[in-house]
Short mmCIF file of C-alpha atoms in Angstrom, two decimals:
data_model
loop_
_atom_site.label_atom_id
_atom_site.label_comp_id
_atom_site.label_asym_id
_atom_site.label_seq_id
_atom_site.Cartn_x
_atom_site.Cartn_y
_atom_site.Cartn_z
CA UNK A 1 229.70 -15.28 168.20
CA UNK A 2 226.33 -16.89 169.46
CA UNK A 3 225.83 -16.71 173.12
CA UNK A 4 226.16 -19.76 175.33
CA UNK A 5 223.37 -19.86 177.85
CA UNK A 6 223.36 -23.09 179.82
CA UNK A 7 220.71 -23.14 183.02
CA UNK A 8 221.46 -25.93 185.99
CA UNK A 9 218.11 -26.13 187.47
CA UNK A 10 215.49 -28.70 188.72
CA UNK A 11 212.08 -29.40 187.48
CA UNK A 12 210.03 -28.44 190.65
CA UNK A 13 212.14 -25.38 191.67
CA UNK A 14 210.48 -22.19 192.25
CA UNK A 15 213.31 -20.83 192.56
CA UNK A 16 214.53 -22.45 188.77
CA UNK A 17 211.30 -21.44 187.68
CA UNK A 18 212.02 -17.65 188.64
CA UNK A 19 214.60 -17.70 186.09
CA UNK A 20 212.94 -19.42 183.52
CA UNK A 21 210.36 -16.91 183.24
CA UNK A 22 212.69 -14.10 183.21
CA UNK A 23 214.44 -16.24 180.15
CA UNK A 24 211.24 -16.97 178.29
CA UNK A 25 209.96 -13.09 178.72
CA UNK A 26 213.18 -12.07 176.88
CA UNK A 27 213.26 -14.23 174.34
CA UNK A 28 216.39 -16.16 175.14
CA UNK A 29 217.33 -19.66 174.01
CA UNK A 30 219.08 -21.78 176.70
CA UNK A 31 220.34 -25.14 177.21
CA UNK A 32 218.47 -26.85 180.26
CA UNK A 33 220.43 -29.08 182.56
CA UNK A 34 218.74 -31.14 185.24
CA UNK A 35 220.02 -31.76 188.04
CA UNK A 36 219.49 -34.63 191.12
CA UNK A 37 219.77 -32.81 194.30
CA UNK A 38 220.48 -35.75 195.96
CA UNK A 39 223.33 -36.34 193.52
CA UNK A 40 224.99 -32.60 192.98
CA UNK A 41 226.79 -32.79 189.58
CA UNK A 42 230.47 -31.88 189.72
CA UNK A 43 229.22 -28.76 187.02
CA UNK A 44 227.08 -27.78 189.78
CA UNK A 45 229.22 -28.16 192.72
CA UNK A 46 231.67 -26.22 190.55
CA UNK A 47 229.84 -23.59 189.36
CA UNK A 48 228.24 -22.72 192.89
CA UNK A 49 230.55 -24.00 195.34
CA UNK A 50 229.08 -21.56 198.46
CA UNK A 51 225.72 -22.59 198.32
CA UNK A 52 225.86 -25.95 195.78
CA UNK A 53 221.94 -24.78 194.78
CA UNK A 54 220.36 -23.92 191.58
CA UNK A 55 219.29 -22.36 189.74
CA UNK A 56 222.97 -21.46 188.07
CA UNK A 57 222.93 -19.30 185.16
CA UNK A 58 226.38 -20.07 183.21
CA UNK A 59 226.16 -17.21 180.27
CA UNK A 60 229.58 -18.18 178.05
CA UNK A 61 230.98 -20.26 180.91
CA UNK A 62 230.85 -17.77 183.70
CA UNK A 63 228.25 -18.82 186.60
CA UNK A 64 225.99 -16.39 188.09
CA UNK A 65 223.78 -17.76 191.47
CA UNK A 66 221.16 -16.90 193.59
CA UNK A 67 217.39 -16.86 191.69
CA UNK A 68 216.49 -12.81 191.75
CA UNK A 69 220.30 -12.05 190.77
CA UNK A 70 220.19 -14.48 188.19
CA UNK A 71 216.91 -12.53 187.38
CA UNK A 72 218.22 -8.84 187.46
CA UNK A 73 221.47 -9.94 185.31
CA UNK A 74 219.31 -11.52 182.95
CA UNK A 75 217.74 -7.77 183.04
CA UNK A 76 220.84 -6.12 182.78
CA UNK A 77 222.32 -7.91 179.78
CA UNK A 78 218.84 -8.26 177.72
CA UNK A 79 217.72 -4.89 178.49
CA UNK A 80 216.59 -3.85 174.88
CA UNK A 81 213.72 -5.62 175.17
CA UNK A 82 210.86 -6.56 177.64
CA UNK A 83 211.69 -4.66 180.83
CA UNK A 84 211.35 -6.55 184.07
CA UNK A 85 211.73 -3.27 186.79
CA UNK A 86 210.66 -0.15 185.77
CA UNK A 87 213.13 2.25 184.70
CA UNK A 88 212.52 5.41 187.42
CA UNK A 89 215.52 4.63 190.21
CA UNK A 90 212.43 5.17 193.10
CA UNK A 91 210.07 2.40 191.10
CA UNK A 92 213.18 0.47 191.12
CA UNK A 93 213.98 0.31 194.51
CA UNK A 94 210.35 -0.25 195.10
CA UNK A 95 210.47 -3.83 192.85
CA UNK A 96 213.05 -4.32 194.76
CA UNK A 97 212.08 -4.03 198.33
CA UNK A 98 209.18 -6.42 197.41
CA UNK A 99 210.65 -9.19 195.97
CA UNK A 100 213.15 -9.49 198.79
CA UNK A 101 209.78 -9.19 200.56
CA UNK A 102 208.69 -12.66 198.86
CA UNK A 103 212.18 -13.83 199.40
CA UNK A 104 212.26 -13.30 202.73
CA UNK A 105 208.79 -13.03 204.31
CA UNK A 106 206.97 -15.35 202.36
CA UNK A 107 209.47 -17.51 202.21
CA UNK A 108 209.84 -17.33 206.06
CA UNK A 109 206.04 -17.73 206.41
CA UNK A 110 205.39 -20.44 203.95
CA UNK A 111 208.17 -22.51 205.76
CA UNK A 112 206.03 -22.37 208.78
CA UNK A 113 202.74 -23.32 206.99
CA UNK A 114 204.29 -26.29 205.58
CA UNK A 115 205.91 -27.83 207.99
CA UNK A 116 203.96 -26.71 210.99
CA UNK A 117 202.52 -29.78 213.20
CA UNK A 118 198.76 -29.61 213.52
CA UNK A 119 198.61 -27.41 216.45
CA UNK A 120 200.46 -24.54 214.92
CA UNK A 121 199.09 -24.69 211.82
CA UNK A 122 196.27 -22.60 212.08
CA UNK A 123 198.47 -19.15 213.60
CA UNK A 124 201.11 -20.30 210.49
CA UNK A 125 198.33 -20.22 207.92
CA UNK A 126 196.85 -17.16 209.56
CA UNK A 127 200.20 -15.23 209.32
CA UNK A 128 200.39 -16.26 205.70
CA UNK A 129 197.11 -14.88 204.60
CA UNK A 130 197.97 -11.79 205.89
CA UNK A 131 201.33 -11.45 204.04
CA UNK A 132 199.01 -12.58 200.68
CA UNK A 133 196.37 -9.62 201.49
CA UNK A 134 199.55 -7.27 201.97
CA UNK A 135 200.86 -7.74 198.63
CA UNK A 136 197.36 -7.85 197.43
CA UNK A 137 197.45 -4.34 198.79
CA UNK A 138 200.10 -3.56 196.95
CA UNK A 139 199.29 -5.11 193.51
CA UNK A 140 195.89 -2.84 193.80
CA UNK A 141 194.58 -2.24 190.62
CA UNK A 142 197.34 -3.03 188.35
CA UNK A 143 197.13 -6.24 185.97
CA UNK A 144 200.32 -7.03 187.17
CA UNK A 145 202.94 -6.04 190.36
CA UNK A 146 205.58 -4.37 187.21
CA UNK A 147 202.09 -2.57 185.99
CA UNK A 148 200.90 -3.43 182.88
CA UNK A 149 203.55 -5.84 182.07
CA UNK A 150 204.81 -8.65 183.87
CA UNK A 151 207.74 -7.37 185.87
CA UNK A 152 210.58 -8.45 189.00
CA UNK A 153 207.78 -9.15 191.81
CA UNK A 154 205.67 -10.86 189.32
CA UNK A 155 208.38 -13.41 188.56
CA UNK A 156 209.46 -13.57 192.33
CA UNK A 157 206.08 -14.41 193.33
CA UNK A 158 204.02 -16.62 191.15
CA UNK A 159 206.01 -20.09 190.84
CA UNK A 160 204.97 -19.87 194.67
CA UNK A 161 201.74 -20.89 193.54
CA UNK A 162 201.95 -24.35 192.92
CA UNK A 163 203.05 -25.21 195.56
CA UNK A 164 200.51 -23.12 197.47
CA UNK A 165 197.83 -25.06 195.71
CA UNK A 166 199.13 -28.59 196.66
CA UNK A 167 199.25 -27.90 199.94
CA UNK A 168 195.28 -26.50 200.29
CA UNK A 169 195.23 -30.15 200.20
CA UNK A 170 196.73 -31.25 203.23
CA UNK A 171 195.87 -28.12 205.21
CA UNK A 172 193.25 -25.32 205.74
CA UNK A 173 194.55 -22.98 203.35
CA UNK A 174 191.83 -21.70 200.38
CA UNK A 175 193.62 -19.05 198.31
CA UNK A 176 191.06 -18.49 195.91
CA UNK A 177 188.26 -17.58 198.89
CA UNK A 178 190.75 -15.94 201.30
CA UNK A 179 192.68 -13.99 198.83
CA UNK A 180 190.70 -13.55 195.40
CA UNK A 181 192.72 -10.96 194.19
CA UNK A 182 196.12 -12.51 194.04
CA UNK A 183 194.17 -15.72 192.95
CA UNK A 184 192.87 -13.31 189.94
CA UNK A 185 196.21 -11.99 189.56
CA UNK A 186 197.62 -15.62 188.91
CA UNK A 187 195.51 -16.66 186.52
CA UNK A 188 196.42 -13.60 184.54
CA UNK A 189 200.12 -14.94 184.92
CA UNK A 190 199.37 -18.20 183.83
CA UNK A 191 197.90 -16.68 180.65
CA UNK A 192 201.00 -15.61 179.56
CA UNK A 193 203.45 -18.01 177.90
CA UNK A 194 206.21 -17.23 179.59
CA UNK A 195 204.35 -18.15 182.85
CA UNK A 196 202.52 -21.17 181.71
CA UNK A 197 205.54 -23.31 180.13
CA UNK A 198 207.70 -22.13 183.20
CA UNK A 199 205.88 -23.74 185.58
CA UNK A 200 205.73 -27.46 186.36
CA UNK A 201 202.15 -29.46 185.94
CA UNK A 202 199.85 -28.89 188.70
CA UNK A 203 199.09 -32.64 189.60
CA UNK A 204 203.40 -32.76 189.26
CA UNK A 205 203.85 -30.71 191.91
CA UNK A 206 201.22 -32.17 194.46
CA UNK A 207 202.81 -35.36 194.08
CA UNK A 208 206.27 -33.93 194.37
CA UNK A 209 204.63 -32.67 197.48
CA UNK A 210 203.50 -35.66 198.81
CA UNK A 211 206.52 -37.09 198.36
CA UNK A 212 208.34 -34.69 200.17
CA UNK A 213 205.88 -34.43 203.24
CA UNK A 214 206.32 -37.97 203.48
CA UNK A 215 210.61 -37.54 203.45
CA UNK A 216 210.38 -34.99 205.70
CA UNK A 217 207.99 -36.83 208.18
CA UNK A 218 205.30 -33.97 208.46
CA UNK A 219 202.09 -35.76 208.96
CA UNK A 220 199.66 -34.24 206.72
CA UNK A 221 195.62 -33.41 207.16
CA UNK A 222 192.90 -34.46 205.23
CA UNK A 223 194.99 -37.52 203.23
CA UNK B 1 226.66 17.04 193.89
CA UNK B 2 223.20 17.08 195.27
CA UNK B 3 220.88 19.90 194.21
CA UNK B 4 219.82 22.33 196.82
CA UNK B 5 216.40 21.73 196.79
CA UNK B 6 216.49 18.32 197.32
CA UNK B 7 215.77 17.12 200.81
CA UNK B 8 217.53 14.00 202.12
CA UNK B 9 216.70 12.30 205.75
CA UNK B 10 218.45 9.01 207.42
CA UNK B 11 216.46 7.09 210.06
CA UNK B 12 219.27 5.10 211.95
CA UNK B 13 220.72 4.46 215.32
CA UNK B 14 224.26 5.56 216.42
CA UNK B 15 225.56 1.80 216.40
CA UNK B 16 223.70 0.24 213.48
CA UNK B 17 226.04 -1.13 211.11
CA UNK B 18 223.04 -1.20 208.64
CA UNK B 19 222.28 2.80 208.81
CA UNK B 20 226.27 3.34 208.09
CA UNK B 21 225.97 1.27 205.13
CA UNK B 22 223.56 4.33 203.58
CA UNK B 23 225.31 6.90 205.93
CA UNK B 24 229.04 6.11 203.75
CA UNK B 25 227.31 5.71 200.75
CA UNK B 26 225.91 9.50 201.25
CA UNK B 27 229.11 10.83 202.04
CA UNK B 28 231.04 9.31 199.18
CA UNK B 29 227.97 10.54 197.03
CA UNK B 30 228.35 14.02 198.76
CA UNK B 31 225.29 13.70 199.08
CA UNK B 32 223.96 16.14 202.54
CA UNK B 33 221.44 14.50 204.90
CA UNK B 34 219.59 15.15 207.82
CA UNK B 35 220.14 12.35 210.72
CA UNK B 36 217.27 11.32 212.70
CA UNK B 37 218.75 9.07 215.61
CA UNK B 38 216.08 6.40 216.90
CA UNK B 39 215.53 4.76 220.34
CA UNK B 40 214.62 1.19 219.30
CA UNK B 41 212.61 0.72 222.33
CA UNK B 42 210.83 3.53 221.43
CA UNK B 43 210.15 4.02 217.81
CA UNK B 44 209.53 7.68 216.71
CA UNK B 45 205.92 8.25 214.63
CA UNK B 46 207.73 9.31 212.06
CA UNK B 47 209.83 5.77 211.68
CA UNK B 48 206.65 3.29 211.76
CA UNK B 49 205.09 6.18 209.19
CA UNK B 50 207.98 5.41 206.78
CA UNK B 51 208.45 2.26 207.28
CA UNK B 52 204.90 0.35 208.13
CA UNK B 53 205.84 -3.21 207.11
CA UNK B 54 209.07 -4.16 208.95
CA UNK B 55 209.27 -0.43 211.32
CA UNK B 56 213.28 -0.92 211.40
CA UNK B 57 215.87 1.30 210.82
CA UNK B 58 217.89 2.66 208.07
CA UNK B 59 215.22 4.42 206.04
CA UNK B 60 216.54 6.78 203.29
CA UNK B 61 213.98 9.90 202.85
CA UNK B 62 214.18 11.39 199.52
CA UNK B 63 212.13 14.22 198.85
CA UNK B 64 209.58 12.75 201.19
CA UNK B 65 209.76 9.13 199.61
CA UNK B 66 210.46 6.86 201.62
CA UNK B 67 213.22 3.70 200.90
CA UNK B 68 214.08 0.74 203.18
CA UNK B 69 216.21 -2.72 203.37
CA UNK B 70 219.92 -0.97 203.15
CA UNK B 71 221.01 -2.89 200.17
CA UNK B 72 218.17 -1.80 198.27
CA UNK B 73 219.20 1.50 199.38
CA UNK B 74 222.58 0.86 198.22
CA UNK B 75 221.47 0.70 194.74
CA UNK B 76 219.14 3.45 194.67
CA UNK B 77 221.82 5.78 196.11
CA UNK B 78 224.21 4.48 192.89
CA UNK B 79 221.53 4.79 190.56
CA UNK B 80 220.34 8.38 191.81
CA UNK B 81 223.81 10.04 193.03
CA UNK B 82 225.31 8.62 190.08
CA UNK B 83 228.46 8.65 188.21
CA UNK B 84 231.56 10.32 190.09
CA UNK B 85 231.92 7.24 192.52
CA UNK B 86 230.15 4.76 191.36
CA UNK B 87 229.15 1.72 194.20
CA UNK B 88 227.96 -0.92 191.93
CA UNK B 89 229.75 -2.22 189.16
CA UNK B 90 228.61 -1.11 185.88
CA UNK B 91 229.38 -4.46 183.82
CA UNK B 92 226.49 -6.49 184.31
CA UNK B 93 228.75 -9.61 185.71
CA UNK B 94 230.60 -8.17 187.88
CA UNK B 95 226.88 -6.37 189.18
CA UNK B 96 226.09 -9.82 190.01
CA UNK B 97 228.85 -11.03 191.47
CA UNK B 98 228.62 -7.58 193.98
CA UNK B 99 225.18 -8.68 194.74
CA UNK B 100 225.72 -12.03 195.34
CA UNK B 101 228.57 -11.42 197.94
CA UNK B 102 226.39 -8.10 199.33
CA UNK B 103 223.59 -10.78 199.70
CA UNK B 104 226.07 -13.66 201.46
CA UNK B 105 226.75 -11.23 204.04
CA UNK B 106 223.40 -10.26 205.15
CA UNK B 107 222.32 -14.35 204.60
CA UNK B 108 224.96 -16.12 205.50
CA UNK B 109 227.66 -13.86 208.03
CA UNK B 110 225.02 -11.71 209.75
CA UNK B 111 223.41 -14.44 211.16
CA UNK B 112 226.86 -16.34 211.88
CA UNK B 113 228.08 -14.05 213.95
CA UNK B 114 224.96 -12.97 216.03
CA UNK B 115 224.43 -16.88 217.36
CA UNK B 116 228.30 -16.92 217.76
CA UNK B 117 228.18 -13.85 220.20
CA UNK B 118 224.59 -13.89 221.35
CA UNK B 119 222.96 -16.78 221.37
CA UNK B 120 222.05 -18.46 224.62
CA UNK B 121 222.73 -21.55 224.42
CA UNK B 122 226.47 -22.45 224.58
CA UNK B 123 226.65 -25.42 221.75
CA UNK B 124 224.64 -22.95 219.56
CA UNK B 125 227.54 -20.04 219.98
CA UNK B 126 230.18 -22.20 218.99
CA UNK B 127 227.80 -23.62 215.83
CA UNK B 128 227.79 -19.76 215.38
CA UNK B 129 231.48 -19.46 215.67
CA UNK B 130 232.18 -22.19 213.22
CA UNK B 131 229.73 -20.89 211.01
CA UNK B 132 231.15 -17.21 210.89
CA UNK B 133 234.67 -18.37 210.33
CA UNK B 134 233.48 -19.87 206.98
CA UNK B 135 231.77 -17.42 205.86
CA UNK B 136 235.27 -15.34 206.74
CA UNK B 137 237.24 -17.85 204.61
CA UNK B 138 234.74 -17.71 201.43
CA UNK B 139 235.35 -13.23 201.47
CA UNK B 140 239.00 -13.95 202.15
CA UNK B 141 239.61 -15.94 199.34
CA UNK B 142 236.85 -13.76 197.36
CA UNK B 143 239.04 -10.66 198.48
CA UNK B 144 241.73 -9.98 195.59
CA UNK B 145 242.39 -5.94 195.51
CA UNK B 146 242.64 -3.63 198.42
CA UNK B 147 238.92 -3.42 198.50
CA UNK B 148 236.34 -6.12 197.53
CA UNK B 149 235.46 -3.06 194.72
CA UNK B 150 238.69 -3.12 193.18
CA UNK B 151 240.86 0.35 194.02
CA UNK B 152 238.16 2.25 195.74
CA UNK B 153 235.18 1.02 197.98
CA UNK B 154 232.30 -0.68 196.32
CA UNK B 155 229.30 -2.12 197.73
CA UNK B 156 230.79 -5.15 198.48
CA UNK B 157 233.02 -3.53 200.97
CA UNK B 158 229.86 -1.45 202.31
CA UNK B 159 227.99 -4.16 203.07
CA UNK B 160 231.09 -6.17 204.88
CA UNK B 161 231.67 -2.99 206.99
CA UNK B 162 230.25 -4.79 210.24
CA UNK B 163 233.69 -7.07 209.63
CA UNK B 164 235.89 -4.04 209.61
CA UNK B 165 234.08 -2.33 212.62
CA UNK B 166 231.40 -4.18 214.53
CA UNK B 167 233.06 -7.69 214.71
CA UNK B 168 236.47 -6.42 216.44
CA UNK B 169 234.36 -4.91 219.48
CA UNK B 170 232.19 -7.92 219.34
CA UNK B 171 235.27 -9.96 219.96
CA UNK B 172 236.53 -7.67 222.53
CA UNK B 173 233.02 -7.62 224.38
CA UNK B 174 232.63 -11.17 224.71
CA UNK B 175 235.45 -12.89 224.58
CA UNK B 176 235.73 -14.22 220.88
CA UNK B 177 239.10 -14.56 218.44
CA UNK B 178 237.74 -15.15 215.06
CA UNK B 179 239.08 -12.67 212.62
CA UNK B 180 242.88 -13.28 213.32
CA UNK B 181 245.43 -11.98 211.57
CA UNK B 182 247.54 -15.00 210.42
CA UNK B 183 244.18 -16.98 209.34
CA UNK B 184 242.61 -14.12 207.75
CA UNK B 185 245.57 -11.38 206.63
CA UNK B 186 243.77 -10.18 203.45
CA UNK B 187 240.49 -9.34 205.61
CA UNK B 188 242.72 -8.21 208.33
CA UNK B 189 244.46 -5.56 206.09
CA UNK B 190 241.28 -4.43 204.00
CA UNK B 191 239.47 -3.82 207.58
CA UNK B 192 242.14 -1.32 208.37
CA UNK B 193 242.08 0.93 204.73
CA UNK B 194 238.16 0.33 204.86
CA UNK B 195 237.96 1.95 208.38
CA UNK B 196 240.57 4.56 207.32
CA UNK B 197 238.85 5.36 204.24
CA UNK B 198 237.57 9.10 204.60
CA UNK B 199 234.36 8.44 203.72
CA UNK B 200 234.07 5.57 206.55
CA UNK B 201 236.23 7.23 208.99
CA UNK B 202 233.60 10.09 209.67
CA UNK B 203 230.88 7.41 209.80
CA UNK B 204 231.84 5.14 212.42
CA UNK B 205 230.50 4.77 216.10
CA UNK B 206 232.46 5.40 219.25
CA UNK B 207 234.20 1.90 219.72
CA UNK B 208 233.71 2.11 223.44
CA UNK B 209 230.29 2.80 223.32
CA UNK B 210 229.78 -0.32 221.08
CA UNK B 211 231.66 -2.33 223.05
CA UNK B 212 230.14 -1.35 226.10
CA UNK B 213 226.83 -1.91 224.33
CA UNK B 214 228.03 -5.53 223.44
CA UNK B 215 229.05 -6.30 226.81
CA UNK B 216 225.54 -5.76 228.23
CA UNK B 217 224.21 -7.55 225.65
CA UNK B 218 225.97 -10.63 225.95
CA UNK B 219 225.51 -10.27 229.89
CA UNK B 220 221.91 -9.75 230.18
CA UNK B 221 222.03 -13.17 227.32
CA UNK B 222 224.16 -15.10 229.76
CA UNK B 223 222.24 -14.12 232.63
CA UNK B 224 219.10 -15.09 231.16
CA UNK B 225 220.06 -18.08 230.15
CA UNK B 226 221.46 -19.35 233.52
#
């Protein structure tokens, strides 16, 4: 009986994007639905009822929520091929710890960059550089954070990056001078497939962006 | 069992409801440990060595490797200590289901119950009261054996420890009624096996210490805020 993968997501989602890279890497064919945030579909509201957010998973009509578990099942049940965490327990628990890093820090400290009001800006984007350099510390050598392959942190980590780059625009934020490394480390993402079809348009996202700065009434630089 | 030559340290503090988490999940592993109490105020050398980047407590030493956030700990305690009690599922839905209701509790009651208890303002408590009483209602209706794990204690039931435990002398110490009985009587009756569970019962903190801790806490809040 053929698997029925179904993924509720949205297009500018990092968080959708997470799991679409974790889908492509394995090889697994899926059925995309979109859906309007503003407009929750009753699939949606059914299939996620604590949180109504995607990205939702639904893997032969059973729902599974929350990006990096959506991420480590898709690990779990695919796991004869393309591993995304590394198999030693200690490694493990390593991959782990920093992608609820991202989850949690960056996530806490991009918040602040992007909606901060010009006078806080520059101690937000300060604070945010430094979490970049930290897991530039951490990637070190290695082409990727799983090592030579793309792995859990990778995936947690890089659909940040669009949105990173639309905002250099209406801030003081240059990634690729401040942070070369984890610029470098993108554009070895984006090389891959898996990473390049994931992820919305560039220009997409900016406008999204706009958009969005202009819902949220955050008065942007440089515009 | 765990081999002799392996050397096992906990970095916690008496009361901290995230240091049991790894302290039960030890003992059910049998796993033996050295306990190396901290003074918050006053964190040791040896605590900011192991744990640079967010210098909080539990940290799990294993053979001088260090391991921190306790539900990553969780899992590396399964996957190392394995097989004769197992604290994750092993089917990989039901994995993700005990993540996803390990992660609600740290996201969605932790928080709850801290601005329900502690937070200065008095609009902002009852927010937090609100808050934590719906979080309550989602593991009450999640709740459908004597333990979130099934028949024995999962990590599910780790994680929601601070419900069993922590949240009664919370309510005692300042004045709250949230988990009640007739509202919540699945919750009510899994706190009392979970805190009579062998492996929990050995691992809890003096209740009136914790709710003497509590009280000062919310005092010094109230008094602050006046």
């Amino acid at each position: 009986m053929e698997d029925e993968i179904v993924l509720l997501d949205f297009w500018p989602s990092l968080f959708g994007a997470r799991v679409r890279i974790a889908l492509a890497e394995k090889g697994i064919k899926y059925d995309s639905k979109e859906e309007d945030l503003r407009s929750k579909s009753p699939l949606l509201l059914q299939m996620n009822p604590i949180y109504k957010q995607i990205p939702v998973l639904i893997h032969n009509g059973k729902p599974i929520c929350d990006s990096l578990i959506v991420v480590q099942y898709i690990e779990d049940v695919w796991n004869d091929r393309n591993p995304l965490l590394p198999s030693a327990p200690y490694h493990r628990a390593q991959a782990r710890f920093w992608a609820d890093y991202v989850e949690k820090k960056i996530f806490e400290l991009w918040s602040k960059v992007w909606t901060s009001k010009r006078e806080e800006q520059e101690v937000a984007e300060k604070e945010f550089i430094e979490a970049l350099k930290l897991l530039e510390d951490q990637l070190g050598d290695k082409t990727y954070f799983g090592g030579d392959n793309l792995g859990f942190v990778d995936i947690a980590l890089v659909p940040y990056y669009g949105w990173f780059k639309a905002y250099e625009t209406f801030g003081n934020l240059n990634i690729e001078s401040e942070c070369p490394k984890f610029n470098a480390w993108v554009k070895r993402c984006l090389q891959k497939e898996s990473v390049s079809k994931s992820l919305p348009n560039q220009h997409k996202i900016y406008e999204f962006s706009v958009e969005l700065r202009k819902k949220l009434g955050i008065e942007s630089v440089g515009i | 069992m765990a081999k002799v030559y392996e050397v096992v340290k906990v970095f916690g503090t008496v009361g901290s409801p995230f240091a049991k988490r790894v302290q039960i999940a030890l003992e059910l592993k049998g796993v033996q440990y050295t306990f190396f109490e901290e003074d918050l105020r006053n964190k040791s050398e040896l605590l900011l060595k192991y744990n640079p980047i967010h210098k909080k407590v539990p940290v799990l030493v294993h053979n001088e490797k260090a391991l921190v956030e306790s539900l990553v700990i969780l899992e590396y305690i399964d996957e190392v200590w394995g097989s004769d009690q197992p604290i994750l599922p092993q089917q990989p839905y039901h994995k993700a289901l005990a993540r996803f209701w390990s992660k609600f509790i740290d996201d969605k009651y932790m928080p709850a119950i801290t601005k329900a208890a502690f937070s200065a303002n008095k609009e902002e408590r009852e927010k937090g009261s609100e808050e934590t009483v719906e979080a309550l209602e989602h593991l009450e209706n999640e709740l459908k054996d004597k333990f979130f794990g099934g028949e024995s204690i999962g990590v599910v039931d780790i994680a929601a420890g601070h419900i069993a435990f922590w949240l009664p002398a919370i309510e005692e110490a300042v004045g709250l009624k949230l988990l009640t009985s007739d509202k919540f009587p699945k919750l009510h009756k899994w706190g009392h096996e979970y805190t009579n569970h062998p492996a929990v019962k050995k691992n809890l903190p003096q209740r009136e210490r914790l709710v003497a801790f509590f009280k000062a806490r919310y005092a010094s809040i109230i008094t602050a805020s006046k």
